Short mmCIF file of C-alpha atoms in Angstrom, two decimals:
data_model
loop_
_atom_site.label_atom_id
_atom_site.label_comp_id
_atom_site.label_asym_id
_atom_site.label_seq_id
_atom_site.Cartn_x
_atom_site.Cartn_y
_atom_site.Cartn_z
CA MET A 225 0.00 0.00 0.00
CA ALA A 226 2.91 2.31 0.55
CA GLU A 227 3.99 1.94 -3.05
CA GLU A 228 0.62 3.09 -4.42
CA GLU A 229 0.65 6.24 -2.39
CA LEU A 230 4.25 6.96 -3.24
CA ALA A 231 3.59 6.62 -6.92
CA GLU A 232 1.10 9.45 -6.76
CA GLU A 233 3.67 11.97 -5.61
CA PRO A 234 6.66 13.35 -7.41
CA VAL A 235 9.97 11.71 -6.51
CA ASN A 236 11.58 13.48 -3.62
CA ARG A 237 15.27 13.44 -4.49
CA ALA A 238 16.89 14.43 -1.25
CA SER A 239 20.62 14.86 -0.86
CA LEU A 240 22.77 12.90 1.52
CA ILE A 241 24.16 16.25 2.65
CA GLY A 242 20.86 16.95 4.44
CA ILE A 243 21.28 13.97 6.76
CA PRO A 244 22.28 14.87 10.34
CA PRO A 245 25.98 14.15 11.05
CA GLU A 246 25.38 11.31 13.52
CA LEU A 247 23.20 9.49 11.00
CA PHE A 248 25.63 10.19 8.20
CA ALA A 249 28.33 8.60 10.38
CA LYS A 250 26.11 5.56 10.85
CA ILE A 251 25.62 5.23 7.11
CA LEU A 252 29.39 5.42 6.60
CA GLU A 253 29.87 2.64 9.15
CA ASN A 254 27.98 0.41 6.77
CA CYS A 255 29.89 1.48 3.68
CA GLU A 256 32.42 -0.83 2.14
CA PHE A 257 35.92 0.57 2.01
CA ASP A 258 35.81 1.07 -1.76
CA SER A 259 32.65 3.14 -1.36
CA ILE A 260 34.55 5.29 1.11
CA PHE A 261 37.36 5.63 -1.41
CA SER A 262 34.85 6.83 -3.98
CA LEU A 263 33.05 9.13 -1.57
CA ARG A 264 36.35 10.86 -0.85
CA LYS A 265 36.57 11.84 -4.47
CA VAL A 266 33.09 13.31 -4.69
CA CYS A 267 33.86 16.74 -3.29
CA HIS A 268 36.15 18.61 -0.91
CA SER A 269 33.57 18.80 1.86
CA LEU A 270 33.05 15.09 1.91
CA ARG A 271 36.78 14.41 1.71
CA ASP A 272 37.42 16.77 4.62
CA TYR A 273 34.66 15.12 6.60
CA LEU A 274 36.08 11.65 5.96
CA LEU A 275 39.61 12.77 6.78
CA VAL A 276 38.53 14.12 10.13
CA ASN A 277 36.04 11.45 11.10
CA LYS A 278 37.80 8.38 9.71
CA PRO A 279 34.89 5.97 9.63
CA SER A 280 35.82 2.58 10.92
CA ILE A 281 36.58 -0.16 8.44
CA GLN A 282 36.45 -3.53 10.06
CA PHE A 283 39.25 -5.37 8.35
CA THR A 284 40.34 -8.75 9.52
CA TYR A 285 43.23 -9.21 7.11
CA ILE A 286 45.13 -6.74 4.98
CA HIS A 287 47.60 -8.08 2.47
CA LEU A 288 49.61 -5.91 0.15
CA VAL A 289 51.07 -7.60 -2.88
CA GLU A 290 53.57 -6.46 -5.41
CA ARG A 291 53.65 -8.73 -8.37
CA GLY A 292 56.04 -7.42 -10.98
CA SER A 293 54.80 -3.98 -11.89
CA ARG A 294 51.33 -4.56 -10.49
CA MET A 295 50.18 -3.73 -7.02
CA ILE A 296 47.37 -5.70 -5.50
CA LEU A 297 45.43 -5.20 -2.32
CA HIS A 298 43.74 -8.09 -0.60
CA LEU A 299 41.30 -6.82 1.95
CA HIS A 300 39.21 -9.03 4.15
CA THR A 301 36.38 -7.78 6.28
CA VAL A 302 34.07 -9.85 8.42
CA SER A 303 31.69 -10.24 5.52
CA THR A 304 33.65 -9.68 2.32
CA VAL A 305 36.93 -10.29 0.63
CA ARG A 306 38.10 -7.81 -1.94
CA ARG A 307 40.98 -7.92 -4.29
CA ILE A 308 41.88 -4.67 -5.96
CA ASP A 309 44.19 -5.23 -8.90
CA ASN A 310 46.52 -3.18 -10.99
CA LEU A 311 46.70 -0.16 -8.82
CA PRO A 312 49.15 2.50 -9.88
CA TRP A 313 51.72 3.16 -7.19
CA THR A 314 50.41 6.58 -6.16
CA GLN A 315 46.88 5.32 -5.79
CA PHE A 316 48.05 2.17 -4.08
CA LYS A 317 50.02 4.22 -1.57
CA SER A 318 47.16 6.58 -0.86
CA ASP A 319 44.67 3.72 -0.62
CA VAL A 320 46.91 1.78 1.76
CA LYS A 321 47.43 4.82 3.93
CA LEU A 322 43.72 5.43 3.89
CA ILE A 323 42.98 1.85 4.83
CA LEU A 324 45.49 1.88 7.65
CA ASP A 325 44.16 5.18 8.92
CA HIS A 326 40.58 4.02 8.84
CA ALA A 327 41.04 0.48 10.05
CA ASP A 328 39.68 0.88 13.51
CA SER A 329 39.68 -2.81 14.02
CA LYS A 330 41.73 -5.65 15.34
CA VAL A 331 43.43 -6.83 12.24
CA LYS A 332 44.42 -10.46 12.49
CA SER A 333 47.17 -10.17 10.01
CA PHE A 334 48.82 -7.53 7.98
CA GLY A 335 50.95 -8.92 5.25
CA VAL A 336 53.19 -7.65 2.53
CA TYR A 337 53.94 -10.03 -0.24
CA LEU A 338 56.48 -8.99 -2.81
CA VAL A 339 57.14 -11.15 -5.80
CA ARG A 340 59.73 -10.25 -8.32
CA ASP A 341 61.31 -11.81 -11.30
CA ARG A 342 64.73 -11.45 -12.78
CA GLN A 343 63.89 -8.19 -14.47
CA PRO A 344 65.72 -5.06 -13.36
CA ARG A 345 64.38 -4.19 -10.01
CA ASN A 346 61.23 -2.23 -9.90
CA ARG A 347 61.44 0.64 -7.48
CA MET A 348 58.01 0.02 -6.11
CA SER A 349 59.15 -2.59 -3.65
CA SER A 350 61.58 -0.31 -1.93
CA GLN A 351 59.01 2.49 -2.05
CA LEU A 352 56.46 0.22 -0.50
CA LEU A 353 58.81 -0.97 2.20
CA LYS A 354 59.96 2.55 2.95
CA PHE A 355 56.40 3.71 3.11
CA LEU A 356 55.43 0.93 5.49
CA GLY A 357 58.55 1.57 7.52
CA SER A 358 57.70 5.21 7.94
CA TYR A 359 54.11 4.31 8.68
CA LEU A 360 55.16 1.93 11.42
CA GLU A 361 57.71 4.44 12.65
CA SER A 362 54.99 7.07 12.88
CA ARG A 363 52.90 4.70 14.91
CA ARG A 364 55.72 3.60 17.14
CA GLU A 365 54.12 5.36 20.09
CA LYS A 366 50.92 3.52 19.47
CA LEU A 367 52.60 0.16 19.37
CA GLN A 368 52.46 -1.29 22.79
CA ILE A 369 56.16 -1.06 23.32
CA GLU A 370 55.99 -3.11 26.46
CA MET A 371 55.02 -5.94 24.21
CA PHE A 372 58.14 -5.48 22.16
CA THR A 373 61.57 -6.13 23.41
CA THR A 374 63.79 -3.14 22.76
CA ASP A 375 65.84 -5.24 20.42
CA ASN A 376 62.82 -6.25 18.45
CA THR A 377 61.69 -2.70 17.95
CA LYS A 378 65.12 -1.70 16.73
CA THR A 379 65.38 -4.63 14.43
CA PHE A 380 61.90 -4.57 13.10
CA ILE A 381 61.65 -1.07 11.76
CA PRO A 382 65.01 -0.94 9.98
CA ILE A 383 63.97 -4.04 8.11
CA LEU A 384 61.39 -1.94 6.40
CA SER A 385 63.23 1.32 6.10
CA ASN A 386 66.79 0.31 5.22
CA VAL A 387 66.08 -1.10 1.82
CA GLN A 388 68.39 0.91 -0.37
CA GLY A 389 68.08 -0.73 -3.72
CA ASN A 390 70.98 -3.15 -3.47
CA LEU A 391 68.74 -5.80 -2.09
CA ASN A 392 67.82 -8.49 -4.46
CA ASP A 393 65.74 -11.55 -4.82
CA ILE A 394 65.01 -12.45 -1.30
CA THR A 395 63.05 -15.57 -1.33
CA PHE A 396 61.11 -15.62 1.81
CA ILE A 397 60.99 -13.44 4.81
CA CYS A 398 58.37 -13.99 7.35
CA ILE A 399 58.30 -11.87 10.41
CA LYS A 400 56.41 -12.99 13.41
CA LEU A 401 56.59 -10.79 16.42
CA PRO A 402 57.21 -12.54 19.70
CA PRO A 403 54.35 -13.67 21.91
CA ALA A 404 52.64 -11.18 24.14
CA SER A 405 54.00 -12.82 27.23
CA SER A 406 57.62 -12.33 26.22
CA ASN A 407 59.80 -9.63 27.66
CA GLU A 408 63.28 -8.42 27.08
CA GLY A 409 65.92 -11.02 27.56
CA ARG A 410 63.51 -13.85 27.91
CA ARG A 411 64.04 -16.54 25.41
CA VAL A 412 61.28 -18.35 23.74
CA THR A 413 60.89 -21.58 25.51
CA ARG A 414 58.95 -24.61 24.68
CA GLY A 415 56.54 -23.90 27.48
CA MET A 416 55.74 -20.43 26.28
CA ILE A 417 55.17 -21.46 22.75
CA ARG A 418 52.85 -24.21 23.73
CA GLU A 419 51.07 -22.13 26.27
CA ASP A 420 50.52 -19.18 23.94
CA LYS A 421 49.83 -21.23 20.86
CA THR A 422 51.80 -18.73 18.85
CA TRP A 423 53.58 -19.68 15.74
CA ASN A 424 57.14 -18.54 16.19
CA LEU A 425 58.55 -20.75 13.59
CA VAL A 426 59.43 -18.03 11.18
CA HIS A 427 60.97 -14.89 12.51
CA PHE A 428 63.68 -13.27 10.48
CA PRO A 429 65.34 -10.05 11.56
CA LEU A 430 67.15 -10.08 8.29
CA GLU A 431 69.53 -7.24 7.59
CA LEU A 432 68.33 -6.53 4.11
CA SER A 433 70.86 -3.83 3.36
CA ARG A 434 73.65 -6.37 3.61
CA LEU A 435 72.34 -8.34 0.74
CA PRO A 436 73.98 -8.03 -2.68
CA ALA A 437 72.48 -6.87 -5.95
CA TRP A 438 69.04 -7.98 -6.91
CA ASN A 439 70.12 -10.00 -9.86
CA GLN A 440 72.45 -12.21 -7.90
CA ALA A 441 71.66 -15.23 -5.90
CA HIS A 442 73.16 -15.15 -2.50
CA THR A 443 73.82 -17.81 0.05
CA PHE A 444 72.83 -16.99 3.53
CA ASP A 445 73.92 -18.66 6.70
CA THR A 446 70.90 -19.84 8.55
CA GLY A 447 72.81 -21.00 11.57
CA PHE A 448 72.14 -24.57 10.68
CA GLY A 449 72.97 -24.53 7.02
CA GLU A 450 72.96 -22.17 4.08
CA ALA A 451 70.00 -20.88 2.19
CA ILE A 452 69.99 -19.40 -1.27
CA ILE A 453 68.21 -16.10 -1.52
CA THR A 454 66.47 -15.92 -4.82
CA THR A 455 63.27 -14.74 -6.35
CA SER A 456 60.73 -13.19 -4.11
CA VAL A 457 60.07 -11.46 -0.89
CA MET A 458 57.34 -12.30 1.47
CA LEU A 459 57.13 -10.20 4.49
CA PHE A 460 54.41 -11.09 6.84
CA LEU A 461 53.69 -9.00 9.83
CA HIS A 462 51.34 -10.36 12.36
CA PHE A 463 50.24 -7.58 14.54
CA ASN A 464 47.26 -5.72 15.66
CA LEU A 465 47.12 -2.41 13.84
CA LEU A 466 45.76 -0.33 16.62
CA ASN A 467 46.72 -2.03 19.79
CA CYS A 468 49.59 -3.98 18.39
CA GLY A 469 49.15 -6.68 20.92
CA PHE A 470 50.63 -9.83 19.60
CA LEU A 471 48.30 -12.15 18.00
CA LYS A 472 47.89 -15.71 18.80
CA ILE A 473 47.97 -17.69 15.65
CA THR A 474 45.04 -19.96 15.35
CA GLU A 475 44.80 -23.35 13.79
CA GLU A 476 42.91 -21.74 10.92
CA GLU A 477 45.73 -19.35 10.28
CA VAL A 478 48.27 -22.11 10.21
CA SER A 479 46.02 -23.92 7.77
CA ALA A 480 45.79 -20.79 5.66
CA VAL A 481 49.55 -20.50 5.55
CA ALA A 482 49.83 -24.17 4.74
CA GLN A 483 47.31 -23.70 1.98
CA ALA A 484 49.30 -20.78 0.62
CA PHE A 485 52.38 -22.96 0.53
CA ILE A 486 50.51 -25.73 -1.18
CA GLN A 487 49.20 -23.36 -3.82
CA ASN A 488 52.69 -22.07 -4.42
CA GLN A 489 54.38 -25.40 -4.29
CA GLN A 490 55.97 -24.88 -7.66
CA LYS A 491 57.94 -22.05 -6.16
CA VAL A 492 60.80 -22.56 -3.85
CA PHE A 493 60.67 -21.16 -0.39
CA TYR A 494 63.77 -21.04 1.67
CA TRP A 495 63.95 -20.97 5.34
CA LEU A 496 66.46 -18.28 5.98
CA LYS A 497 66.96 -17.83 9.65
CA ILE A 498 65.04 -18.21 12.79
CA ASP A 499 65.90 -15.46 15.17
CA ASN A 500 64.59 -17.01 18.29
CA PHE A 501 66.63 -20.11 17.89
CA ALA A 502 70.37 -20.09 17.99
CA ASN A 503 70.84 -23.33 16.20
CA ARG A 504 69.15 -26.36 14.87
CA GLU A 505 69.34 -28.19 18.17
CA GLU A 506 67.22 -25.54 19.76
CA ILE A 507 64.59 -25.75 17.06
CA VAL A 508 64.52 -29.45 17.42
CA ASN A 509 64.20 -29.10 21.15
CA VAL A 510 61.18 -26.92 20.73
CA PHE A 511 59.43 -28.55 17.90
CA GLY A 512 60.70 -32.05 17.61
CA GLU A 513 61.74 -33.43 14.25
CA GLU A 514 61.36 -36.35 11.96
CA SER A 515 63.16 -37.09 8.75
CA HIS A 516 63.11 -39.61 6.00
CA PHE A 517 64.37 -40.20 2.49
CA ASP A 518 61.76 -40.35 -0.19
CA ALA A 519 61.81 -42.72 -3.15
CA GLU A 520 64.13 -40.39 -5.03
CA GLY A 521 66.55 -40.27 -2.19
CA THR A 522 65.77 -36.74 -1.08
CA LEU A 523 66.08 -36.17 2.59
CA TRP A 524 62.99 -34.51 4.09
CA TRP A 525 62.89 -33.07 7.53
CA TYR A 526 59.74 -32.51 9.42
CA PHE A 527 59.55 -30.08 12.28
CA ARG A 528 56.58 -30.21 14.52
CA THR A 529 54.67 -26.95 14.74
CA VAL A 530 52.98 -25.82 17.88
CA HIS A 531 49.76 -27.28 16.66
CA GLU A 532 49.03 -30.86 17.27
CA ASN A 533 49.53 -33.08 14.26
CA ARG A 534 50.84 -30.26 12.14
CA TRP A 535 54.29 -30.48 10.74
CA LEU A 536 56.44 -28.14 8.78
CA ARG A 537 58.24 -29.95 6.04
CA VAL A 538 61.68 -28.75 5.25
CA ILE A 539 63.89 -30.08 2.57
CA ILE A 540 67.63 -30.02 2.94
CA GLU A 541 69.16 -30.03 -0.47
CA GLY A 542 72.49 -28.88 -1.80
CA GLY A 543 73.37 -27.16 1.43
CA CYS A 544 70.07 -25.25 1.46
CA ILE A 545 67.18 -25.66 3.77
CA ARG A 546 63.86 -25.22 2.11
CA LEU A 547 60.61 -24.55 3.83
CA ASP A 548 58.11 -26.65 2.02
CA GLN A 549 54.70 -26.77 3.59
CA ILE A 550 52.82 -27.44 6.73
CA PHE A 551 50.70 -30.48 6.77
CA ASP A 552 49.82 -33.61 8.63
CA LEU A 553 52.65 -35.99 9.21
CA PRO A 554 52.64 -38.76 6.62
CA PRO A 555 51.30 -42.03 7.97
CA GLY A 556 53.96 -44.39 9.16
CA SER A 557 56.43 -41.67 10.12
CA ILE A 558 58.30 -42.30 13.27
CA VAL A 559 58.55 -39.35 15.55
CA ARG A 560 61.47 -39.24 17.87
CA ASP A 561 60.99 -37.77 21.27
CA PHE A 562 63.63 -35.19 21.98
CA ASN A 563 62.47 -34.33 25.45
CA MET B 82 -7.97 17.77 7.89
CA SER B 83 -9.48 17.52 11.33
CA VAL B 84 -8.58 14.77 13.72
CA GLU B 85 -12.13 13.40 13.63
CA ASN B 86 -12.12 13.08 9.84
CA ALA B 87 -8.64 11.62 9.62
CA PRO B 88 -8.49 8.11 8.15
CA VAL B 89 -7.42 5.51 10.66
CA VAL B 90 -4.85 3.18 9.16
CA ASP B 91 -4.62 -0.24 10.73
CA VAL B 92 -1.12 -1.38 9.88
CA ASP B 93 -1.85 -4.84 11.21
CA GLU B 94 -4.89 -5.53 9.07
CA ALA B 95 -3.84 -9.02 8.06
CA ALA B 96 -3.47 -10.19 11.60
CA ILE B 97 -6.94 -10.51 13.06
CA PRO B 98 -6.51 -10.60 16.79
CA VAL B 99 -7.69 -13.84 18.32
CA GLU B 100 -7.03 -12.70 21.84
CA LYS B 101 -7.74 -9.29 23.20
CA LYS B 102 -4.75 -7.31 21.96
CA MET B 103 -3.94 -3.81 22.98
CA TYR B 104 -3.63 -1.31 20.15
CA TYR B 105 -2.27 2.18 20.48
CA ARG B 106 -3.26 5.03 18.25
CA PHE B 107 -0.67 7.44 16.92
CA GLU B 108 -1.05 10.52 14.84
CA SER B 109 1.51 11.88 12.40
CA ASN B 110 2.23 15.57 11.91
CA ASP B 111 -0.06 15.58 8.86
CA LYS B 112 -2.92 14.18 10.97
CA LYS B 113 -2.88 10.59 9.75
CA GLU B 114 -3.81 8.12 12.42
CA PHE B 115 -2.39 4.65 12.91
CA ARG B 116 -3.36 1.72 15.12
CA VAL B 117 -0.32 -0.22 16.22
CA SER B 118 -0.13 -3.31 18.38
CA GLU B 119 1.50 -3.27 21.78
CA LEU B 120 4.08 -5.84 20.71
CA ALA B 121 5.08 -3.83 17.65
CA ILE B 122 5.58 -0.73 19.79
CA GLN B 123 8.25 -2.57 21.74
CA GLN B 124 10.59 -2.27 18.76
CA SER B 125 10.73 1.47 19.45
CA GLU B 126 12.35 2.46 22.70
CA THR B 127 10.96 5.98 22.40
CA LEU B 128 7.37 4.91 21.81
CA ASN B 129 7.58 2.17 24.40
CA ARG B 130 8.60 4.67 27.06
CA LEU B 131 6.00 7.12 25.87
CA VAL B 132 3.06 4.73 26.20
CA GLU B 133 4.39 3.47 29.52
CA ALA B 134 4.62 7.00 30.83
CA MET B 135 1.05 7.72 29.70
CA GLY B 136 -0.25 4.77 31.68
CA TYR B 137 -2.76 3.44 29.16
CA THR B 138 -4.84 0.39 30.03
CA SER B 139 -6.66 -1.89 27.59
CA GLU B 140 -9.95 -0.35 28.73
CA ASP B 141 -9.15 3.27 28.15
CA VAL B 142 -6.74 3.06 25.21
CA GLU B 143 -9.52 3.31 22.62
CA ASN B 144 -11.16 6.28 24.28
CA LYS B 145 -8.10 8.41 24.79
CA PRO B 146 -6.86 10.69 22.01
CA ALA B 147 -4.23 9.43 19.60
CA ILE B 148 -0.65 10.07 20.61
CA ALA B 149 0.78 12.82 18.43
CA ILE B 150 4.17 12.31 16.83
CA GLU B 151 4.96 15.82 15.74
CA ASN B 152 8.18 15.27 13.84
CA ILE B 153 7.18 12.53 11.45
CA ASP B 154 4.78 12.64 8.52
CA GLY B 155 2.17 10.03 7.75
CA LYS B 156 3.97 8.40 4.86
CA THR B 157 7.12 7.83 6.86
CA LEU B 158 5.26 6.77 9.98
CA LYS B 159 3.32 4.23 7.99
CA LEU B 160 6.55 2.61 6.82
CA VAL B 161 7.88 2.66 10.36
CA PHE B 162 4.81 0.95 11.78
CA GLN B 163 4.67 -1.57 8.94
CA TRP B 164 8.23 -2.48 9.80
CA CYS B 165 7.44 -2.69 13.52
CA GLU B 166 4.42 -4.92 12.94
CA HIS B 167 6.41 -7.24 10.72
CA HIS B 168 9.26 -7.51 13.19
CA LYS B 169 7.24 -7.50 16.41
CA GLY B 170 8.48 -9.86 19.06
CA GLU B 171 11.96 -10.02 17.53
CA ALA B 172 14.95 -9.43 19.76
CA ILE B 173 16.34 -5.92 19.65
CA PRO B 174 20.04 -5.95 18.75
CA VAL B 175 22.50 -4.46 21.20
CA ASP B 176 24.86 -2.10 19.45
CA ASP B 177 27.73 -1.68 21.90
CA GLY B 178 30.51 -2.04 19.35
CA SER B 179 31.87 -5.15 21.05
CA VAL B 180 31.49 -7.29 17.97
CA PRO B 181 31.85 -6.35 14.32
CA LYS B 182 28.40 -5.60 13.05
CA ILE B 183 27.11 -7.53 10.06
CA VAL B 184 23.85 -6.08 8.83
CA GLU B 185 21.80 -8.09 6.40
CA ILE B 186 18.64 -6.69 4.89
CA PRO B 187 15.72 -9.16 5.01
CA GLU B 188 13.50 -9.47 1.95
CA PHE B 189 10.56 -7.72 3.61
CA ASP B 190 12.73 -4.78 4.62
CA ALA B 191 14.27 -4.57 1.17
CA LYS B 192 10.81 -4.29 -0.39
CA LEU B 193 9.67 -1.81 2.22
CA MET B 194 12.67 0.37 1.55
CA ASP B 195 12.32 0.28 -2.20
CA ILE B 196 11.46 3.95 -2.10
CA ASP B 197 12.96 7.23 -3.23
CA ASN B 198 15.91 8.78 -1.45
CA GLY B 199 13.90 11.48 0.24
CA LEU B 200 11.58 9.03 1.94
CA LEU B 201 14.44 6.69 2.74
CA PHE B 202 16.35 9.49 4.49
CA LYS B 203 13.17 10.40 6.38
CA LEU B 204 12.83 6.76 7.40
CA ILE B 205 16.38 6.80 8.76
CA TRP B 206 15.66 9.96 10.65
CA ALA B 207 12.41 8.52 12.04
CA ALA B 208 14.12 5.26 13.05
CA ASP B 209 16.72 7.28 14.90
CA TYR B 210 14.16 9.57 16.52
CA LEU B 211 11.98 6.66 17.60
CA ASN B 212 15.06 4.66 18.57
CA ILE B 213 14.27 1.58 16.50
CA VAL B 214 17.72 0.02 16.43
CA GLN B 215 17.28 -2.61 13.77
CA LEU B 216 15.30 -0.38 11.41
CA LEU B 217 18.06 2.21 11.72
CA ASN B 218 20.65 -0.48 10.97
CA VAL B 219 18.93 -1.79 7.88
CA SER B 220 18.00 1.62 6.51
CA CYS B 221 21.57 2.89 6.94
CA LYS B 222 22.82 -0.28 5.31
CA LYS B 223 20.43 0.29 2.43
CA VAL B 224 21.79 3.81 1.87
CA ALA B 225 25.36 2.53 2.22
CA ASN B 226 24.66 -0.22 -0.33
CA MET B 227 23.56 2.40 -2.80
CA ALA B 228 27.21 3.51 -2.93
CA GLN B 229 28.57 0.08 -3.70
CA GLY B 230 30.58 -0.10 -6.91
CA LYS B 231 29.79 3.48 -7.85
CA THR B 232 32.25 5.97 -9.28
CA PRO B 233 32.43 9.44 -7.72
CA ALA B 234 30.35 10.80 -10.60
CA GLN B 235 27.68 8.15 -10.07
CA LEU B 236 27.69 8.85 -6.34
CA ARG B 237 27.01 12.50 -7.01
CA ARG B 238 23.94 11.48 -8.98
CA VAL B 239 22.75 8.86 -6.48
CA TYR B 240 23.08 11.02 -3.39
CA LEU B 241 22.71 14.39 -5.11
CA LEU B 242 26.08 15.48 -3.83
CA PRO B 243 27.79 18.57 -5.22
CA SER B 244 31.00 18.46 -7.21
CA ASP B 245 33.96 20.53 -6.02
CA GLU B 246 32.98 23.34 -8.37
CA GLU B 247 29.38 23.36 -7.16
CA ASP B 248 30.60 23.16 -3.60
CA GLU B 249 32.90 26.16 -4.09
CA ALA B 250 30.16 28.10 -5.85
CA ALA B 251 27.77 27.36 -2.97
CA LYS B 252 30.38 28.52 -0.45
CA ARG B 253 31.02 31.70 -2.44
CA ALA B 254 27.32 32.37 -2.71
CA ALA B 255 26.90 31.87 1.01
CA GLN B 256 29.83 34.21 1.70
CA GLU B 257 28.47 36.84 -0.61
CA ALA B 258 25.05 36.56 0.93
CA GLN B 259 26.68 37.24 4.28
CA ASP B 260 28.92 40.05 3.03
CA PRO B 261 27.86 41.61 -0.30
CA ARG B 262 30.89 43.91 -0.17
CA ALA B 263 33.30 40.93 -0.35
CA ARG B 264 32.72 40.38 -4.04
CA GLU B 265 33.18 44.03 -4.82
CA VAL B 266 36.45 44.11 -2.88
CA GLU B 267 37.67 41.03 -4.70
CA GLU B 268 36.83 42.54 -8.08
CA GLU B 269 38.53 45.77 -7.13
CA PHE B 270 41.63 43.85 -6.08
CA GLU B 271 41.70 41.96 -9.38
CA GLU B 272 41.30 45.20 -11.32
CA ARG B 273 44.21 46.83 -9.47
CA LYS B 274 46.36 43.77 -10.11
CA ARG B 275 45.62 44.02 -13.79
CA GLN B 276 46.64 47.67 -13.74
CA GLY B 277 50.04 46.69 -12.35
CA GLY B 278 49.65 47.66 -8.73
CA ASN B 279 51.29 45.24 -6.37
CA SER B 280 49.58 46.42 -3.27
CA PHE B 281 45.98 46.83 -2.54
CA PHE B 282 46.62 49.63 -0.08
#
């Protein structure tokens, strides 16, 4: 019955501008982030309003990807997943800044994934890393420093900001900040890892500026063998954007990482260095290990992750240690108890 | 239109009361009257408090005058009460920001809100004024959805938003309306610049 009556009257085309501010804010709360991007470009007034009010965008995951000359944003909210492709650098940078500024939410993971080929190095990677470095630097006060060890804070930010263009072809860097319960000087112990259910397996305070030119492969001492640094960079920061409390990695997240490895199994991932562990014995002490030769005579090592029945497979080949994937231990494997 | 001659709209016509139900009468600012069930009223915190404060009983509710809602017109109020009747008895969501809010628009609501922008904005305003949490959520979501996948130019058309140029022109016009001399001064300044003067004074 409402429709009949409405049809009799001329259409009342009211402007959004006439809406009271508190209701306008409520509408913006419901807007997807790309709508907010578009709204910013409508007019100065709206842009100014959005800059000041920063409507919350409830992201759960933010992943930034550089793939050759293309920049890609993967944005996950509670209800949607968006992938924004082929962004020019300037727009990418402004969008990322906008997202980070507006993301008034507990982000489960914030990742940067850089993939490069053997082409002359694109400057975007270093721009992106510098940008993220300065962003993190600017938010240093907001990071809950008590959660960081002093050393970690010093190590972490230069990783992003000291990329000077002589860095090349890093295969895999995965940064996992230490568990919330850690404090300066305390080493990661088996008990803590198990208690916190955090995934400290990959934590690389790699000094990127020491690395040679991009077009050269480089061997890197892992402390328990050498790794070849080759074709891509993956930098994965697990932290909470606003509170920067350290996140506990859930079983689902481990599965997601495992899935990512499985999908990329044609690529080679190298395990470079594990900061929290001085040597292989310590890793083994924490995680336990199993190894066997496959039919082709390749020696595979399995390190137990903190999650029951999940194992990280590592291949040791030609003096390199390769992170392969996380998965269930193959049936019939014998697990030695190192306790 | 006088109150006596005003049509009484029963927004719960389909539901013939089996038991003795209590109906309240409300009147919009354009003198349209509505009969709304007690259960439906509970969706609105404002109306719920209002009828409680007035101390109506099932005996006297029909004899007392309709409760006037001064700020809302009949067309909007009708949509509001249709929504309340449809959703009566449903739990009212708590919006304390503790969990990320996922708003989904049910089919009935989507049809109800298939209206022009002006009425939709009025509905939002009414939902806020009457403190109907879920109606406010879905109506805001509806307006937000209108922006989905739109370019800035399309958004200007959808929401009737001004472009930068229109915005500037509106600001200038507002300034001039406040100070008619401002334009003259500006023109004089421009003229002097053209003549080579580097100082206005």
